[in-house]
């Protein structure tokens, strides 16, 4: 495309080969009409070639756009998959201890830990009524203090 020459003031593109000047005026008219026909045919060929190149470039651009979109999607999916946390995170200390043991021993350790967790949870649930009683006593004392008309230093007052 960079090699395409602009049309001359006569309207045809100049031929790249040097021409000899015609000897007579009759030869000049026949050579100019033949030269114009050749130039027109050459110009039509160049236009057709350029149209083919433009069509080819358009097709290649569309293919590149489609390929770029799929590459972008694939890269995004793989990047998100890399950031996704694992389904069952392991503690590094457990990994080392479990690595040397068999699966049965690892399952046994997990069962023991689960039993300990269950017993601690049951103990916390059993202690809840006592905690609830203490909380009720504290709330009653606070209400009692609020009923008293005592001046409380502003540092200890709640902002409302």
JSON list of C-alpha atoms in Angstrom, two decimals:
[
{"chain": "A", "resi": 1, "resn": "UNK", "atom": "CA", "xyz": [0.00, 0.00, 0.00]},
{"chain": "A", "resi": 2, "resn": "UNK", "atom": "CA", "xyz": [2.90, 2.32, 0.65]},
{"chain": "A", "resi": 3, "resn": "UNK", "atom": "CA", "xyz": [4.15, 1.70, -2.89]},
{"chain": "A", "resi": 4, "resn": "UNK", "atom": "CA", "xyz": [0.95, 2.96, -4.52]},
{"chain": "A", "resi": 5, "resn": "UNK", "atom": "CA", "xyz": [1.55, 6.14, -6.45]},
{"chain": "A", "resi": 6, "resn": "UNK", "atom": "CA", "xyz": [-0.87, 9.01, -6.53]},
{"chain": "A", "resi": 7, "resn": "UNK", "atom": "CA", "xyz": [-2.52, 9.76, -9.88]},
{"chain": "A", "resi": 8, "resn": "UNK", "atom": "CA", "xyz": [-0.80, 12.42, -11.93]},
{"chain": "A", "resi": 9, "resn": "UNK", "atom": "CA", "xyz": [-2.63, 15.54, -13.09]},
{"chain": "A", "resi": 10, "resn": "UNK", "atom": "CA", "xyz": [-3.43, 13.67, -16.32]},
{"chain": "A", "resi": 11, "resn": "UNK", "atom": "CA", "xyz": [-5.44, 11.17, -14.25]},
{"chain": "A", "resi": 12, "resn": "UNK", "atom": "CA", "xyz": [-3.37, 7.99, -14.71]},
{"chain": "A", "resi": 13, "resn": "UNK", "atom": "CA", "xyz": [-0.63, 6.66, -12.49]},
{"chain": "A", "resi": 14, "resn": "UNK", "atom": "CA", "xyz": [2.83, 7.04, -14.00]},
{"chain": "A", "resi": 15, "resn": "UNK", "atom": "CA", "xyz": [4.44, 3.90, -15.32]},
{"chain": "A", "resi": 16, "resn": "UNK", "atom": "CA", "xyz": [7.57, 2.87, -13.51]},
{"chain": "A", "resi": 17, "resn": "UNK", "atom": "CA", "xyz": [9.43, 2.11, -16.76]},
{"chain": "A", "resi": 18, "resn": "UNK", "atom": "CA", "xyz": [10.91, 4.97, -18.73]},
{"chain": "A", "resi": 19, "resn": "UNK", "atom": "CA", "xyz": [9.24, 5.62, -22.05]},
{"chain": "A", "resi": 20, "resn": "UNK", "atom": "CA", "xyz": [10.75, 7.04, -25.17]},
{"chain": "A", "resi": 21, "resn": "UNK", "atom": "CA", "xyz": [9.28, 10.18, -26.61]},
{"chain": "A", "resi": 22, "resn": "UNK", "atom": "CA", "xyz": [7.15, 9.55, -29.76]},
{"chain": "A", "resi": 23, "resn": "UNK", "atom": "CA", "xyz": [8.63, 10.65, -33.13]},
{"chain": "A", "resi": 24, "resn": "UNK", "atom": "CA", "xyz": [5.53, 11.97, -34.84]},
{"chain": "A", "resi": 25, "resn": "UNK", "atom": "CA", "xyz": [2.22, 13.53, -33.84]},
{"chain": "A", "resi": 26, "resn": "UNK", "atom": "CA", "xyz": [0.13, 10.60, -35.25]},
{"chain": "A", "resi": 27, "resn": "UNK", "atom": "CA", "xyz": [2.15, 8.14, -33.28]},
{"chain": "A", "resi": 28, "resn": "UNK", "atom": "CA", "xyz": [1.68, 10.34, -30.24]},
{"chain": "A", "resi": 29, "resn": "UNK", "atom": "CA", "xyz": [-2.14, 10.12, -30.40]},
{"chain": "A", "resi": 30, "resn": "UNK", "atom": "CA", "xyz": [-2.14, 6.34, -30.91]},
{"chain": "A", "resi": 31, "resn": "UNK", "atom": "CA", "xyz": [0.48, 5.80, -28.21]},
{"chain": "A", "resi": 32, "resn": "UNK", "atom": "CA", "xyz": [-1.37, 8.00, -25.70]},
{"chain": "A", "resi": 33, "resn": "UNK", "atom": "CA", "xyz": [-4.64, 6.16, -26.27]},
{"chain": "A", "resi": 34, "resn": "UNK", "atom": "CA", "xyz": [-2.82, 2.81, -26.03]},
{"chain": "A", "resi": 35, "resn": "UNK", "atom": "CA", "xyz": [-0.89, 4.08, -23.00]},
{"chain": "A", "resi": 36, "resn": "UNK", "atom": "CA", "xyz": [-4.11, 5.22, -21.37]},
{"chain": "A", "resi": 37, "resn": "UNK", "atom": "CA", "xyz": [-5.67, 1.81, -21.99]},
{"chain": "A", "resi": 38, "resn": "UNK", "atom": "CA", "xyz": [-2.63, 0.10, -20.49]},
{"chain": "A", "resi": 39, "resn": "UNK", "atom": "CA", "xyz": [-2.64, 2.52, -17.56]},
{"chain": "A", "resi": 40, "resn": "UNK", "atom": "CA", "xyz": [-6.37, 1.97, -16.99]},
{"chain": "A", "resi": 41, "resn": "UNK", "atom": "CA", "xyz": [-5.90, -1.81, -17.12]},
{"chain": "A", "resi": 42, "resn": "UNK", "atom": "CA", "xyz": [-2.93, -1.55, -14.74]},
{"chain": "A", "resi": 43, "resn": "UNK", "atom": "CA", "xyz": [-4.92, 0.72, -12.46]},
{"chain": "A", "resi": 44, "resn": "UNK", "atom": "CA", "xyz": [-7.84, -1.73, -12.42]},
{"chain": "A", "resi": 45, "resn": "UNK", "atom": "CA", "xyz": [-5.48, -4.56, -11.55]},
{"chain": "A", "resi": 46, "resn": "UNK", "atom": "CA", "xyz": [-3.95, -2.53, -8.72]},
{"chain": "A", "resi": 47, "resn": "UNK", "atom": "CA", "xyz": [-7.42, -1.66, -7.41]},
{"chain": "A", "resi": 48, "resn": "UNK", "atom": "CA", "xyz": [-8.44, -5.32, -7.50]},
{"chain": "A", "resi": 49, "resn": "UNK", "atom": "CA", "xyz": [-5.23, -6.31, -5.72]},
{"chain": "A", "resi": 50, "resn": "UNK", "atom": "CA", "xyz": [-5.82, -3.65, -3.07]},
{"chain": "A", "resi": 51, "resn": "UNK", "atom": "CA", "xyz": [-9.43, -4.77, -2.62]},
{"chain": "A", "resi": 52, "resn": "UNK", "atom": "CA", "xyz": [-8.25, -8.35, -2.12]},
{"chain": "A", "resi": 53, "resn": "UNK", "atom": "CA", "xyz": [-5.65, -7.19, 0.40]},
{"chain": "A", "resi": 54, "resn": "UNK", "atom": "CA", "xyz": [-8.27, -5.15, 2.29]},
{"chain": "A", "resi": 55, "resn": "UNK", "atom": "CA", "xyz": [-10.67, -8.12, 2.38]},
{"chain": "A", "resi": 56, "resn": "UNK", "atom": "CA", "xyz": [-7.84, -10.37, 3.59]},
{"chain": "A", "resi": 57, "resn": "UNK", "atom": "CA", "xyz": [-6.82, -7.87, 6.26]},
{"chain": "A", "resi": 58, "resn": "UNK", "atom": "CA", "xyz": [-10.43, -7.53, 7.41]},
{"chain": "A", "resi": 59, "resn": "UNK", "atom": "CA", "xyz": [-10.75, -11.29, 7.72]},
{"chain": "A", "resi": 60, "resn": "UNK", "atom": "CA", "xyz": [-7.47, -11.54, 9.65]},
{"chain": "A", "resi": 61, "resn": "UNK", "atom": "CA", "xyz": [-8.53, -8.74, 12.00]},
{"chain": "A", "resi": 62, "resn": "UNK", "atom": "CA", "xyz": [-11.82, -10.51, 12.77]},
{"chain": "A", "resi": 63, "resn": "UNK", "atom": "CA", "xyz": [-9.97, -13.76, 13.45]},
{"chain": "A", "resi": 64, "resn": "UNK", "atom": "CA", "xyz": [-7.50, -11.96, 15.70]},
{"chain": "A", "resi": 65, "resn": "UNK", "atom": "CA", "xyz": [-10.32, -10.32, 17.65]},
{"chain": "A", "resi": 66, "resn": "UNK", "atom": "CA", "xyz": [-12.06, -13.67, 18.19]},
{"chain": "A", "resi": 67, "resn": "UNK", "atom": "CA", "xyz": [-8.79, -15.32, 19.21]},
{"chain": "A", "resi": 68, "resn": "UNK", "atom": "CA", "xyz": [-7.90, -12.45, 21.53]},
{"chain": "A", "resi": 69, "resn": "UNK", "atom": "CA", "xyz": [-11.30, -12.69, 23.23]},
{"chain": "A", "resi": 70, "resn": "UNK", "atom": "CA", "xyz": [-10.95, -16.42, 23.84]},
{"chain": "A", "resi": 71, "resn": "UNK", "atom": "CA", "xyz": [-7.36, -16.01, 25.05]},
{"chain": "A", "resi": 72, "resn": "UNK", "atom": "CA", "xyz": [-8.51, -13.27, 27.44]},
{"chain": "A", "resi": 73, "resn": "UNK", "atom": "CA", "xyz": [-11.30, -15.47, 28.80]},
{"chain": "A", "resi": 74, "resn": "UNK", "atom": "CA", "xyz": [-8.95, -18.42, 29.25]},
{"chain": "A", "resi": 75, "resn": "UNK", "atom": "CA", "xyz": [-6.38, -16.24, 31.03]},
{"chain": "A", "resi": 76, "resn": "UNK", "atom": "CA", "xyz": [-9.07, -14.78, 33.31]},
{"chain": "A", "resi": 77, "resn": "UNK", "atom": "CA", "xyz": [-10.42, -18.22, 34.21]},
{"chain": "A", "resi": 78, "resn": "UNK", "atom": "CA", "xyz": [-6.97, -19.60, 34.98]},
{"chain": "A", "resi": 79, "resn": "UNK", "atom": "CA", "xyz": [-6.09, -16.49, 37.05]},
{"chain": "A", "resi": 80, "resn": "UNK", "atom": "CA", "xyz": [-9.29, -16.78, 39.09]},
{"chain": "A", "resi": 81, "resn": "UNK", "atom": "CA", "xyz": [-8.71, -20.49, 39.57]},
{"chain": "A", "resi": 82, "resn": "UNK", "atom": "CA", "xyz": [-5.26, -19.73, 40.94]},
{"chain": "A", "resi": 83, "resn": "UNK", "atom": "CA", "xyz": [-6.75, -17.33, 43.51]},
{"chain": "A", "resi": 84, "resn": "UNK", "atom": "CA", "xyz": [-9.52, -19.75, 44.54]},
{"chain": "A", "resi": 85, "resn": "UNK", "atom": "CA", "xyz": [-8.88, -21.20, 48.01]},
{"chain": "A", "resi": 86, "resn": "UNK", "atom": "CA", "xyz": [-8.61, -24.93, 48.38]},
{"chain": "A", "resi": 87, "resn": "UNK", "atom": "CA", "xyz": [-11.71, -26.85, 49.40]},
{"chain": "A", "resi": 88, "resn": "UNK", "atom": "CA", "xyz": [-10.16, -28.27, 52.57]},
{"chain": "A", "resi": 89, "resn": "UNK", "atom": "CA", "xyz": [-7.42, -26.04, 53.95]},
{"chain": "A", "resi": 90, "resn": "UNK", "atom": "CA", "xyz": [-4.87, -27.85, 56.07]},
{"chain": "A", "resi": 91, "resn": "UNK", "atom": "CA", "xyz": [-2.78, -26.47, 58.90]},
{"chain": "A", "resi": 92, "resn": "UNK", "atom": "CA", "xyz": [0.94, -26.70, 58.03]},
{"chain": "A", "resi": 93, "resn": "UNK", "atom": "CA", "xyz": [1.75, -28.51, 61.31]},
{"chain": "A", "resi": 94, "resn": "UNK", "atom": "CA", "xyz": [-0.92, -31.10, 60.64]},
{"chain": "A", "resi": 95, "resn": "UNK", "atom": "CA", "xyz": [0.38, -31.68, 57.13]},
{"chain": "A", "resi": 96, "resn": "UNK", "atom": "CA", "xyz": [3.79, -32.67, 58.41]},
{"chain": "A", "resi": 97, "resn": "UNK", "atom": "CA", "xyz": [2.46, -34.97, 61.12]},
{"chain": "A", "resi": 98, "resn": "UNK", "atom": "CA", "xyz": [-0.14, -36.54, 58.84]},
{"chain": "A", "resi": 99, "resn": "UNK", "atom": "CA", "xyz": [2.36, -37.01, 56.00]},
{"chain": "A", "resi": 100, "resn": "UNK", "atom": "CA", "xyz": [4.20, -39.73, 57.93]},
{"chain": "A", "resi": 101, "resn": "UNK", "atom": "CA", "xyz": [1.05, -41.52, 59.08]},
{"chain": "A", "resi": 102, "resn": "UNK", "atom": "CA", "xyz": [-1.48, -43.60, 57.21]},
{"chain": "A", "resi": 103, "resn": "UNK", "atom": "CA", "xyz": [-4.99, -42.47, 56.36]},
{"chain": "A", "resi": 104, "resn": "UNK", "atom": "CA", "xyz": [-6.50, -44.59, 59.14]},
{"chain": "A", "resi": 105, "resn": "UNK", "atom": "CA", "xyz": [-4.31, -42.92, 61.75]},
{"chain": "A", "resi": 106, "resn": "UNK", "atom": "CA", "xyz": [-5.13, -39.49, 60.32]},
{"chain": "A", "resi": 107, "resn": "UNK", "atom": "CA", "xyz": [-8.84, -40.27, 60.52]},
{"chain": "A", "resi": 108, "resn": "UNK", "atom": "CA", "xyz": [-8.38, -41.47, 64.12]},
{"chain": "A", "resi": 109, "resn": "UNK", "atom": "CA", "xyz": [-6.65, -38.18, 65.03]},
{"chain": "A", "resi": 110, "resn": "UNK", "atom": "CA", "xyz": [-9.48, -36.19, 63.47]},
{"chain": "A", "resi": 111, "resn": "UNK", "atom": "CA", "xyz": [-12.06, -38.24, 65.40]},
{"chain": "A", "resi": 112, "resn": "UNK", "atom": "CA", "xyz": [-10.23, -37.55, 68.67]},
{"chain": "A", "resi": 113, "resn": "UNK", "atom": "CA", "xyz": [-10.11, -33.82, 67.93]},
{"chain": "A", "resi": 114, "resn": "UNK", "atom": "CA", "xyz": [-13.79, -33.89, 67.06]},
{"chain": "A", "resi": 115, "resn": "UNK", "atom": "CA", "xyz": [-14.60, -35.60, 70.38]},
{"chain": "A", "resi": 116, "resn": "UNK", "atom": "CA", "xyz": [-12.60, -32.98, 72.29]},
{"chain": "A", "resi": 117, "resn": "UNK", "atom": "CA", "xyz": [-14.39, -30.18, 70.46]},
{"chain": "A", "resi": 118, "resn": "UNK", "atom": "CA", "xyz": [-17.77, -31.80, 71.19]},
{"chain": "A", "resi": 119, "resn": "UNK", "atom": "CA", "xyz": [-17.03, -32.15, 74.90]},
{"chain": "A", "resi": 120, "resn": "UNK", "atom": "CA", "xyz": [-15.88, -28.50, 75.17]},
{"chain": "A", "resi": 121, "resn": "UNK", "atom": "CA", "xyz": [-19.04, -27.37, 73.38]},
{"chain": "A", "resi": 122, "resn": "UNK", "atom": "CA", "xyz": [-21.24, -29.43, 75.73]},
{"chain": "A", "resi": 123, "resn": "UNK", "atom": "CA", "xyz": [-19.44, -27.95, 78.74]},
{"chain": "A", "resi": 124, "resn": "UNK", "atom": "CA", "xyz": [-20.04, -24.43, 77.42]},
{"chain": "A", "resi": 125, "resn": "UNK", "atom": "CA", "xyz": [-23.72, -25.18, 76.86]},
{"chain": "A", "resi": 126, "resn": "UNK", "atom": "CA", "xyz": [-24.02, -26.63, 80.38]},
{"chain": "A", "resi": 127, "resn": "UNK", "atom": "CA", "xyz": [-22.49, -23.43, 81.83]},
{"chain": "A", "resi": 128, "resn": "UNK", "atom": "CA", "xyz": [-24.93, -21.16, 79.97]},
{"chain": "A", "resi": 129, "resn": "UNK", "atom": "CA", "xyz": [-27.64, -21.05, 82.70]},
{"chain": "A", "resi": 130, "resn": "UNK", "atom": "CA", "xyz": [-25.07, -19.84, 85.27]},
{"chain": "A", "resi": 131, "resn": "UNK", "atom": "CA", "xyz": [-23.78, -17.19, 82.85]},
{"chain": "A", "resi": 132, "resn": "UNK", "atom": "CA", "xyz": [-27.36, -16.12, 82.14]},
{"chain": "A", "resi": 133, "resn": "UNK", "atom": "CA", "xyz": [-28.09, -15.73, 85.87]},
{"chain": "A", "resi": 134, "resn": "UNK", "atom": "CA", "xyz": [-24.97, -13.60, 86.37]},
{"chain": "A", "resi": 135, "resn": "UNK", "atom": "CA", "xyz": [-25.92, -11.42, 83.39]},
{"chain": "A", "resi": 136, "resn": "UNK", "atom": "CA", "xyz": [-29.43, -10.90, 84.79]},
{"chain": "A", "resi": 137, "resn": "UNK", "atom": "CA", "xyz": [-27.95, -9.87, 88.18]},
{"chain": "A", "resi": 138, "resn": "UNK", "atom": "CA", "xyz": [-25.62, -7.37, 86.47]},
{"chain": "A", "resi": 139, "resn": "UNK", "atom": "CA", "xyz": [-28.50, -5.88, 84.45]},
{"chain": "A", "resi": 140, "resn": "UNK", "atom": "CA", "xyz": [-30.59, -5.55, 87.62]},
{"chain": "A", "resi": 141, "resn": "UNK", "atom": "CA", "xyz": [-27.74, -3.73, 89.39]},
{"chain": "A", "resi": 142, "resn": "UNK", "atom": "CA", "xyz": [-27.33, -1.35, 86.46]},
{"chain": "A", "resi": 143, "resn": "UNK", "atom": "CA", "xyz": [-31.03, -0.53, 86.46]},
{"chain": "A", "resi": 144, "resn": "UNK", "atom": "CA", "xyz": [-30.85, 0.06, 90.22]},
{"chain": "A", "resi": 145, "resn": "UNK", "atom": "CA", "xyz": [-27.97, 2.52, 89.70]},
{"chain": "A", "resi": 146, "resn": "UNK", "atom": "CA", "xyz": [-29.88, 4.34, 86.98]},
{"chain": "A", "resi": 147, "resn": "UNK", "atom": "CA", "xyz": [-32.84, 4.85, 89.32]},
{"chain": "A", "resi": 148, "resn": "UNK", "atom": "CA", "xyz": [-30.61, 6.56, 91.86]},
{"chain": "A", "resi": 149, "resn": "UNK", "atom": "CA", "xyz": [-30.20, 10.26, 91.16]},
{"chain": "A", "resi": 150, "resn": "UNK", "atom": "CA", "xyz": [-26.47, 10.28, 91.49]},
{"chain": "A", "resi": 151, "resn": "UNK", "atom": "CA", "xyz": [-24.28, 12.60, 89.50]},
{"chain": "A", "resi": 152, "resn": "UNK", "atom": "CA", "xyz": [-21.97, 10.56, 87.35]},
{"chain": "A", "resi": 153, "resn": "UNK", "atom": "CA", "xyz": [-18.80, 12.07, 86.02]},
{"chain": "A", "resi": 154, "resn": "UNK", "atom": "CA", "xyz": [-19.17, 12.85, 82.27]},
{"chain": "A", "resi": 155, "resn": "UNK", "atom": "CA", "xyz": [-16.24, 10.58, 81.41]},
{"chain": "A", "resi": 156, "resn": "UNK", "atom": "CA", "xyz": [-18.27, 7.55, 82.52]},
{"chain": "A", "resi": 157, "resn": "UNK", "atom": "CA", "xyz": [-21.53, 8.59, 80.83]},
{"chain": "A", "resi": 158, "resn": "UNK", "atom": "CA", "xyz": [-22.61, 7.07, 77.57]},
{"chain": "A", "resi": 159, "resn": "UNK", "atom": "CA", "xyz": [-23.22, 9.38, 74.63]},
{"chain": "A", "resi": 160, "resn": "UNK", "atom": "CA", "xyz": [-26.77, 9.10, 73.39]}
]
